[in-house]
PDB file of C-alpha atoms and ligand atoms in Angstrom:
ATOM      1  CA  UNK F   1     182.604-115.192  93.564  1.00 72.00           C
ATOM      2  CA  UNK F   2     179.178-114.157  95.104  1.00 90.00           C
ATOM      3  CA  UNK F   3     175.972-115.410  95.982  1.00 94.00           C
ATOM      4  CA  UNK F   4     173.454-116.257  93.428  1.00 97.00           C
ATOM      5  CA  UNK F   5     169.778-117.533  92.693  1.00 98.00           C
ATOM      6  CA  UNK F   6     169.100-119.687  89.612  1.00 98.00           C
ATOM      7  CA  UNK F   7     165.965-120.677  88.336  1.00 98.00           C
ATOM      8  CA  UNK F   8     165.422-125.125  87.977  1.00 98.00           C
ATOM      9  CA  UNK F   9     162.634-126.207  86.059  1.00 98.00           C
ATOM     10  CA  UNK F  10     161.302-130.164  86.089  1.00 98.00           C
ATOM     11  CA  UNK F  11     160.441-130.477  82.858  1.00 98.00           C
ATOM     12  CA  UNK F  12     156.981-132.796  82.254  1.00 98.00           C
ATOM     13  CA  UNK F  13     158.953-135.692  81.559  1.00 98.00           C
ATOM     14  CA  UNK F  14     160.520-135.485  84.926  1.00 98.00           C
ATOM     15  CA  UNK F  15     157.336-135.089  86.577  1.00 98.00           C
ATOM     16  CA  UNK F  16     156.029-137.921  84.554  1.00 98.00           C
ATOM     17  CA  UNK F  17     158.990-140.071  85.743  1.00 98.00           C
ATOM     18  CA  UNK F  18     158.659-139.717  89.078  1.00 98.00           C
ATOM     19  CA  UNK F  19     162.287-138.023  89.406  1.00 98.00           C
ATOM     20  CA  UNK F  20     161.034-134.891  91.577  1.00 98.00           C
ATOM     21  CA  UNK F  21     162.194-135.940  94.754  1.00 98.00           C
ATOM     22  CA  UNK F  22     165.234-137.521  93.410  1.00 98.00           C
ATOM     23  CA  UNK F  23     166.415-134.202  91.250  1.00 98.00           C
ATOM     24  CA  UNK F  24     165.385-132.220  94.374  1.00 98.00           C
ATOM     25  CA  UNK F  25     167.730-134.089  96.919  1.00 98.00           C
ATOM     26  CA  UNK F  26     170.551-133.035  94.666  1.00 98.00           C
ATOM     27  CA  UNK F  27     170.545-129.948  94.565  1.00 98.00           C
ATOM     28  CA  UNK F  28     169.632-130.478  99.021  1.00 98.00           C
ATOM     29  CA  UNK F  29     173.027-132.312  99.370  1.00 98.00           C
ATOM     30  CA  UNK F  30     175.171-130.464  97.199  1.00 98.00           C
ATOM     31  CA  UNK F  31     174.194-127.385 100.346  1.00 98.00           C
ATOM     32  CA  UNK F  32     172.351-125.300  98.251  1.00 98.00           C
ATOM     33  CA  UNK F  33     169.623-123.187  99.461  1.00 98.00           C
ATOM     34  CA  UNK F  34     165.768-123.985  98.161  1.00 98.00           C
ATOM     35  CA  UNK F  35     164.146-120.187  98.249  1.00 98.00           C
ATOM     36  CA  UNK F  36     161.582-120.714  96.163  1.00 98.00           C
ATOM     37  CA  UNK F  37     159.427-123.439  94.869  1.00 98.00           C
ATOM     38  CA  UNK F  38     155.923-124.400  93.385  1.00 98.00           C
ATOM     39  CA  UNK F  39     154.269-126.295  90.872  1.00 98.00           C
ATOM     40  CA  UNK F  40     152.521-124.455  87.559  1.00 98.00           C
ATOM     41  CA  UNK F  41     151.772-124.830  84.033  1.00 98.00           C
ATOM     42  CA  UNK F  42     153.657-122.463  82.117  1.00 98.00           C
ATOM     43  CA  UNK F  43     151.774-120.495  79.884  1.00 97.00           C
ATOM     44  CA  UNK F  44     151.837-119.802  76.069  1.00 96.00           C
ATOM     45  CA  UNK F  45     153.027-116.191  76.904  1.00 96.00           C
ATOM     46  CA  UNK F  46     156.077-117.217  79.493  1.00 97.00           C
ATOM     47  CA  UNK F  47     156.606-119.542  76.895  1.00 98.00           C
ATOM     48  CA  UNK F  48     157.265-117.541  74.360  1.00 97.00           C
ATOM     49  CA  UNK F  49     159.471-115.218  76.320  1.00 97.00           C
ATOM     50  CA  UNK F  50     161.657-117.916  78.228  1.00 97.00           C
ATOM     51  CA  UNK F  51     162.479-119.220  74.883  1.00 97.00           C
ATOM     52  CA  UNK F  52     162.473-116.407  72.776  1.00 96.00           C
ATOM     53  CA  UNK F  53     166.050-117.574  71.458  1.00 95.00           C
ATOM     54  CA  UNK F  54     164.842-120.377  70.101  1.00 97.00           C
ATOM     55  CA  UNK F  55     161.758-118.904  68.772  1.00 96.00           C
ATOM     56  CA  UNK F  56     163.274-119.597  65.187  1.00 97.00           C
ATOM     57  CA  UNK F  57     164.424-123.147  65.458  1.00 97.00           C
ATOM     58  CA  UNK F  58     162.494-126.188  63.987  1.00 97.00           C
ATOM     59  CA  UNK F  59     161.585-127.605  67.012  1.00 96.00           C
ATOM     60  CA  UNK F  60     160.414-124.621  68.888  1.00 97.00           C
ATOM     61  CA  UNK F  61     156.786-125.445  68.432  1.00 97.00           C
ATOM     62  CA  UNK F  62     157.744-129.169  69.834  1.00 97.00           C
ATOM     63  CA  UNK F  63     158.726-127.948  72.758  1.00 98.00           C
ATOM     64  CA  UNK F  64     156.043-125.663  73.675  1.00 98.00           C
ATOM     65  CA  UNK F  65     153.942-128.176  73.266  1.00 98.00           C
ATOM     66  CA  UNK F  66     156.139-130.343  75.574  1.00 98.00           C
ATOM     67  CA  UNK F  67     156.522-127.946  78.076  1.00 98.00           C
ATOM     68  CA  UNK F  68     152.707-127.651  78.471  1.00 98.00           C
ATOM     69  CA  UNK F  69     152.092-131.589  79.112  1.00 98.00           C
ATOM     70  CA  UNK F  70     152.045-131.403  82.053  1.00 98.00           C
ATOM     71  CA  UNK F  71     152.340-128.810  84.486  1.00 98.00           C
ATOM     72  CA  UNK F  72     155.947-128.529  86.066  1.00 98.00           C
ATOM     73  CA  UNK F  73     158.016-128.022  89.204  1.00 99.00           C
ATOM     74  CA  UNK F  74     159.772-124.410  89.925  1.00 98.00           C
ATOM     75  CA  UNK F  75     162.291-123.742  92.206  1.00 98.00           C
ATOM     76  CA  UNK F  76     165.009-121.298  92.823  1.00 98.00           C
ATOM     77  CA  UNK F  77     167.958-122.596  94.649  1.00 98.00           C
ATOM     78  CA  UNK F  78     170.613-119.937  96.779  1.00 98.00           C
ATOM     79  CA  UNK F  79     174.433-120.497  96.765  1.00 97.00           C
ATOM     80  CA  UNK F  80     178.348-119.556  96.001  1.00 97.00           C
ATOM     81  CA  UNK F  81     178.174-119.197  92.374  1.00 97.00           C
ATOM     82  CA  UNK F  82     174.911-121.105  91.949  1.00 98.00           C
ATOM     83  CA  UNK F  83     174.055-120.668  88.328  1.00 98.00           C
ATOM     84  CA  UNK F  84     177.747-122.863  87.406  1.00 98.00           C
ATOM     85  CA  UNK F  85     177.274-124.992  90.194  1.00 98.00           C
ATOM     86  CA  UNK F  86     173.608-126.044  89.276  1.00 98.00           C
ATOM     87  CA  UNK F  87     174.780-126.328  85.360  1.00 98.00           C
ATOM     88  CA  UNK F  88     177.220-128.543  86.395  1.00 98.00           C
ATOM     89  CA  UNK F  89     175.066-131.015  88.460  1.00 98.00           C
ATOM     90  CA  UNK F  90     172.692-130.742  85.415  1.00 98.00           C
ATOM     91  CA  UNK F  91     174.880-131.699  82.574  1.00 98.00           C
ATOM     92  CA  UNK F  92     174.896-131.071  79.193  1.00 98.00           C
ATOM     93  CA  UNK F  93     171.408-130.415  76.930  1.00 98.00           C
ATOM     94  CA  UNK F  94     171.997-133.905  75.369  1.00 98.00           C
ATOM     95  CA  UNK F  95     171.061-137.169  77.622  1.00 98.00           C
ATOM     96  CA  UNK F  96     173.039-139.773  76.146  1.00 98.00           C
ATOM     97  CA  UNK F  97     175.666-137.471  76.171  1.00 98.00           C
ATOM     98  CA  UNK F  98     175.807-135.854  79.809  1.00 98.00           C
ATOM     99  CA  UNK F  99     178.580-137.149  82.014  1.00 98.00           C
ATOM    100  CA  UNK F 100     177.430-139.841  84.600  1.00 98.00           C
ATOM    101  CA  UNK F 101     176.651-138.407  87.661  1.00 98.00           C
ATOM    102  CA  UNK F 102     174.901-135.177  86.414  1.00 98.00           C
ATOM    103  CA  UNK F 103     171.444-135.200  86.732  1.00 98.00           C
ATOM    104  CA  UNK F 104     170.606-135.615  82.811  1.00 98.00           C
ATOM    105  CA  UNK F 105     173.661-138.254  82.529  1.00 98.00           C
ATOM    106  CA  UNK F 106     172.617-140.373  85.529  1.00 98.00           C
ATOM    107  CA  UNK F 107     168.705-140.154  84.022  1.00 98.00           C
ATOM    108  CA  UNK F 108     167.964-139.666  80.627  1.00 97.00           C
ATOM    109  CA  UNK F 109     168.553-140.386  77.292  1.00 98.00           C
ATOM    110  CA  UNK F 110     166.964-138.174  75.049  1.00 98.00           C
ATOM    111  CA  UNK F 111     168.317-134.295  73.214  1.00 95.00           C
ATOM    112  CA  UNK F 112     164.635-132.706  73.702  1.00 96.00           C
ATOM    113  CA  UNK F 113     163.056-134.875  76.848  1.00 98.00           C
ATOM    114  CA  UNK F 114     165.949-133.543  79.005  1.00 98.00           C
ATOM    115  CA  UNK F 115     164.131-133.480  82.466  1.00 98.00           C
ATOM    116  CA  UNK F 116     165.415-130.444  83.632  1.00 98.00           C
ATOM    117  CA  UNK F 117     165.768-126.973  83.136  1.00 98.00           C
ATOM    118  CA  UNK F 118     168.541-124.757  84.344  1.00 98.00           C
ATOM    119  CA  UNK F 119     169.405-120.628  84.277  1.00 98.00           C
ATOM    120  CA  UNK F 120     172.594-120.694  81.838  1.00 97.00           C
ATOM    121  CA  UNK F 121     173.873-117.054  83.128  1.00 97.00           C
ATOM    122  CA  UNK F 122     173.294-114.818  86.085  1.00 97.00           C
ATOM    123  CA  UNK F 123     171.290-112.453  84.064  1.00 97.00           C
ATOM    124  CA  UNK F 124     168.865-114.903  82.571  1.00 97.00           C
ATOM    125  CA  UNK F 125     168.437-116.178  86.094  1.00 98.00           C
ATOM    126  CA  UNK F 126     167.227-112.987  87.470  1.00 98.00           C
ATOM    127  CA  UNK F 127     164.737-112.582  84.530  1.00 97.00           C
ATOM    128  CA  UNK F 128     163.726-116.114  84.678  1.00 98.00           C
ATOM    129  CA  UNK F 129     162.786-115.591  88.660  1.00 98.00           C
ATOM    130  CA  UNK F 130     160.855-112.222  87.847  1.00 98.00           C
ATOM    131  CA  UNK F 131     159.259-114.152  85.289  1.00 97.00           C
ATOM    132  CA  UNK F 132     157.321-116.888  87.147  1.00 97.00           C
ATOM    133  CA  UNK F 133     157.616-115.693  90.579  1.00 98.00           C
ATOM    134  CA  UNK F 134     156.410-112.820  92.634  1.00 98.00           C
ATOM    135  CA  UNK F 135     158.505-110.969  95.459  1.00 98.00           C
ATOM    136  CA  UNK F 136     156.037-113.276  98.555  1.00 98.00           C
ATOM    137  CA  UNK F 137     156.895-116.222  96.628  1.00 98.00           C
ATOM    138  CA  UNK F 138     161.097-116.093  97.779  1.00 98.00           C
ATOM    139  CA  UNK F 139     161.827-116.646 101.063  1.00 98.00           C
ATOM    140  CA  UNK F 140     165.126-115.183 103.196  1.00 97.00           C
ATOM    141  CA  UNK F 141     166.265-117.283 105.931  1.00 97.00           C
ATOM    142  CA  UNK F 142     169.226-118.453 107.761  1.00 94.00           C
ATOM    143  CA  UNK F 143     169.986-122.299 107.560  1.00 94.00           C
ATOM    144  CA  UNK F 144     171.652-123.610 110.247  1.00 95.00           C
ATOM    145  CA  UNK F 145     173.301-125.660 107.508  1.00 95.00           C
ATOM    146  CA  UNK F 146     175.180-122.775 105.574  1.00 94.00           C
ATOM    147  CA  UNK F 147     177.877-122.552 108.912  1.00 95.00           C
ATOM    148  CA  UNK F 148     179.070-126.352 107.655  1.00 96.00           C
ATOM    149  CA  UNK F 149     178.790-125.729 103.752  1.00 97.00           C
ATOM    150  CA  UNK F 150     180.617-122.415 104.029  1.00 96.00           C
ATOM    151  CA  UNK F 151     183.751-121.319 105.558  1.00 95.00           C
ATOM    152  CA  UNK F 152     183.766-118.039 107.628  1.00 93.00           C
ATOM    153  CA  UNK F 153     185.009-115.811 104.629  1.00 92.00           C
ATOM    154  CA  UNK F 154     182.612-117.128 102.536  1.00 90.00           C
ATOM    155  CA  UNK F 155     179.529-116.579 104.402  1.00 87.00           C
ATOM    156  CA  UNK F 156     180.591-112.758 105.124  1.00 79.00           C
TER     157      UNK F 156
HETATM  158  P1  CMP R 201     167.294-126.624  77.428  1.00 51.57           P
HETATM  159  O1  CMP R 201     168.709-126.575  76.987  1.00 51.57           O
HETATM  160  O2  CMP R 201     166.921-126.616  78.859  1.00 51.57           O
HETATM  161  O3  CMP R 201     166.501-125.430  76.715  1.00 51.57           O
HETATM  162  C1  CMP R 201     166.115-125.496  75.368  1.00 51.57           C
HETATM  163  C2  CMP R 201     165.410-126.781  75.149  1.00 51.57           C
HETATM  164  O4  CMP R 201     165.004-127.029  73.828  1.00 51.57           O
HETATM  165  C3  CMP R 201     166.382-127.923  75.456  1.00 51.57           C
HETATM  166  O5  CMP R 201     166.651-127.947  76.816  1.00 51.57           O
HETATM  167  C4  CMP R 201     165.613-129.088  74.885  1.00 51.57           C
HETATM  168  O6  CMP R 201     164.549-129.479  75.744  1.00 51.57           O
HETATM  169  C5  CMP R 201     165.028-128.437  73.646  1.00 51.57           C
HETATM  170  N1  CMP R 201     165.888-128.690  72.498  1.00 51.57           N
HETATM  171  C6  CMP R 201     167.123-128.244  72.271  1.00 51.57           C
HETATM  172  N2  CMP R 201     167.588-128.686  71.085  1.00 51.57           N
HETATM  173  C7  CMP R 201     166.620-129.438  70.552  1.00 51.57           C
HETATM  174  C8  CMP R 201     166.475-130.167  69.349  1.00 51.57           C
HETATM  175  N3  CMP R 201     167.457-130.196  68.442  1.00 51.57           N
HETATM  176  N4  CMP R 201     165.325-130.813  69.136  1.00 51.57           N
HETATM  177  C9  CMP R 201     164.330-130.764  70.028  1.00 51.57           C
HETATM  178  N5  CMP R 201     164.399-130.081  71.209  1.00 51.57           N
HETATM  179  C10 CMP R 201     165.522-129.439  71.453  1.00 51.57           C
END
């Protein structure tokens, strides 16, 4: 149990769908914490590192090219155990197979055109924020919030 950043991306498709706001107040009223947050096209060299596991696959080139539509919302949310908890609201890669209520279940349809992006470990998090944003770009502050979301023990 600890505190954690992840890294959400809105994929073009999102953007192009007009789901920002929507996929933003989720994340708001589960009580997790927005630290960081801008809008960017990703370049061919992120790119190539944020998907370097897939750098192999048949579709790789597809989604580079998909990624780079449009440019794309970043954000890191703050919370207990944030990288699960954010996965979770997510759902799986697959659209028409995410449960109803996640973010991609509630949304989308598609295996590829999945809206969203999400950190899938605590390592990949940390290299994902170092990757797209600088130290001035994460902010530290107390929400008055985190005293209702959090018990006592948890906060300390
Ligand atoms: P995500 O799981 O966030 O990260 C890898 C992305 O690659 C995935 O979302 C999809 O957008 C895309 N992807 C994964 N599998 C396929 C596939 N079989 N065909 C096309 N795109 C895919």
């Amino acid at each position: 149990m600890g505190m954690q950043r992840t890294v959400v991306l809105i994929k073009p498709d999102g953007l192009q769908r007009g789901l920002i706001g929507d996929i933003m107040a989720r994340f708001e009223h589960k009580g997790l914490k927005l630290v960081g947050l801008k809008m960017m096209r990703l370049s061919d060299e992120i790119l190539d590192t944020w998907y370097a596991h897939h750098k192999d696959k048949p579709f790789f080139k597809d989604l580079k090219a998909f990624m780079t539509w449009t440019p794309i919302v970043a954000m890191v949310w703050e919370g207990q155990e944030a990288v699960s908890a954010v996965r979770t609201i997510v759902g799986v890669t697959k659209g028409y197979a995410a449960d109803a209520g996640s973010i991609r279940g509630d949304y989308g349809m598609s295996g590829s055109q999945n809206l969203i992006h999400a950190s899938d470990e605590p390592q990949n998090a940390e290299k994902e924020i170092n990757l797209i944003f600088t130290q001035e770009e994460l902010y530290e502050y107390r929400s008055v919030s985190e005293e209702l979301i959090y018990s006592e023990a948890e906060r300390s």
